[in-house]
Amino acid sequence: SQQGEEDPQALSIQEGENATMNCSYKTSINNLQWYRQNSGRGLVHLILIRSNEREKHSGRLRVTLDTSKKSSSLLITASRAADTASYFCATDARGQNFVFGPGTRLSVLP
Amino acid sequence: DAGVIQSPRHEVTEMGQEVTLRCKPISGHDYLFWYRQTMMRGLELLIYFNNNVPIDDSGMPEDRFSAKMPNASFSTLKIQPSEPRDSAVYFCASSLGAGVAGEFFGPGTRLTVL
């Protein structure tokens, strides 16, 4: 079973709106990462958040981590058409390597 | 730095043929990962190396798959013999340390086995 699982599987919004994606996982982690993948391209690392952190920001991205609920969220504010991509969370269960979820496909419509 | 370099970018081969995928990690990165991505199974970790030594190959699907890292700047993933179900995009990634920073992914090799 997936260690990290994103929700929703697909999300469609209008340009300028905010997009929120969630990731739930099953076992305790050291770190959680969010990646973006444009169609047909490799993955791009967005943010790494450690288990002792609750929130991190990077530009229009905001990531939160709630270890008590074993969940994380990625918020993209003021979305743009260029944000259209698949977004993956990856978790490292203690002692193991990063495991990727199935991803959320985000479509930002102009 | 040019980032993680993979070759070839596309490979089309016939069932039963040997396939070799190549990866050059970012200089100075001591971890190297091989992933496979398919629509059905998503992104799967196949194997990873630390300082050229294979650490965990539990994700390698079967004996037809093998990976080597003869030095810090080069790794190969070999499939012999290849089968149609091996068709996927294979990514190589490198990082400074597991859990220290993000993994930097290469552009991937799209493999089609006919």
PDB file of C-alpha atoms in Angstrom, chain A residues 2 31 33 35 37 40-45 48 50 88 92 95-102, chain B residues 9 31 33 35 37 41-43 45 48 91 98-108 110:
ATOM      1  CA  GLN A   2       1.103   3.577  -0.590  1.00  0.00           C
ATOM      2  CA  ASN A  31      10.789  14.252   6.190  1.00  0.00           C
ATOM      3  CA  GLN A  33       8.749  16.386   0.207  1.00  0.00           C
ATOM      4  CA  TYR A  35       7.512  17.510  -6.201  1.00  0.00           C
ATOM      5  CA  GLN A  37       6.075  16.980 -12.737  1.00  0.00           C
ATOM      6  CA  GLY A  40       6.445  14.194 -20.130  1.00  0.00           C
ATOM      7  CA  ARG A  41       9.168  15.741 -17.961  1.00  0.00           C
ATOM      8  CA  GLY A  42      11.177  14.789 -14.898  1.00  0.00           C
ATOM      9  CA  LEU A  43      10.231  15.668 -11.371  1.00  0.00           C
ATOM     10  CA  VAL A  44      11.184  18.986  -9.849  1.00  0.00           C
ATOM     11  CA  HIS A  45      11.726  19.264  -6.128  1.00  0.00           C
ATOM     12  CA  LEU A  48      11.169  19.506   1.939  1.00  0.00           C
ATOM     13  CA  ARG A  50      10.991  17.984   8.391  1.00  0.00           C
ATOM     14  CA  PHE A  88       3.577  14.337  -5.747  1.00  0.00           C
ATOM     15  CA  ASP A  92      10.522   8.661   4.150  1.00  0.00           C
ATOM     16  CA  GLY A  95      14.812   3.991   8.162  1.00  0.00           C
ATOM     17  CA  GLN A  96      13.497   3.818   4.638  1.00  0.00           C
ATOM     18  CA  ASN A  97      13.862   5.811   1.497  1.00  0.00           C
ATOM     19  CA  PHE A  98      11.360   8.191   0.012  1.00  0.00           C
ATOM     20  CA  VAL A  99       8.139   6.658  -1.274  1.00  0.00           C
ATOM     21  CA  PHE A 100       6.046   8.636  -3.734  1.00  0.00           C
ATOM     22  CA  GLY A 101       2.275   8.844  -3.828  1.00  0.00           C
ATOM     23  CA  PRO A 102       0.241   8.535  -7.037  1.00  0.00           C
TER      24      PRO A 102
ATOM     25  CA  ARG B   9      15.961   9.979 -23.849  1.00  0.00           C
ATOM     26  CA  TYR B  31      23.239   9.205  -3.426  1.00  0.00           C
ATOM     27  CA  PHE B  33      18.392   6.559  -7.281  1.00  0.00           C
ATOM     28  CA  TYR B  35      12.927   5.035 -10.424  1.00  0.00           C
ATOM     29  CA  GLN B  37       7.115   5.464 -13.620  1.00  0.00           C
ATOM     30  CA  ARG B  41       1.922   1.855 -10.699  1.00  0.00           C
ATOM     31  CA  GLY B  42       3.046   5.461 -10.455  1.00  0.00           C
ATOM     32  CA  LEU B  43       6.606   6.212  -9.410  1.00  0.00           C
ATOM     33  CA  LEU B  45      11.968   3.238  -6.448  1.00  0.00           C
ATOM     34  CA  TYR B  48      19.605   3.336  -4.771  1.00  0.00           C
ATOM     35  CA  PHE B  91      14.223   8.253 -13.967  1.00  0.00           C
ATOM     36  CA  ALA B  98      18.912  10.841   2.009  1.00  0.00           C
ATOM     37  CA  GLY B  99      16.516  13.164   3.767  1.00  0.00           C
ATOM     38  CA  VAL B 100      18.936  16.087   3.786  1.00  0.00           C
ATOM     39  CA  ALA B 101      17.715  17.806   0.669  1.00  0.00           C
ATOM     40  CA  GLY B 102      15.540  17.059  -2.273  1.00  0.00           C
ATOM     41  CA  GLU B 103      16.394  14.588  -4.936  1.00  0.00           C
ATOM     42  CA  PHE B 104      17.299  16.064  -8.282  1.00  0.00           C
ATOM     43  CA  PHE B 105      15.711  14.145 -11.119  1.00  0.00           C
ATOM     44  CA  GLY B 106      16.960  13.630 -14.616  1.00  0.00           C
ATOM     45  CA  PRO B 107      14.661  14.055 -17.620  1.00  0.00           C
ATOM     46  CA  GLY B 108      13.987  10.335 -17.801  1.00  0.00           C
ATOM     47  CA  ARG B 110      11.086   6.613 -22.122  1.00  0.00           C
TER      48      ARG B 110
END
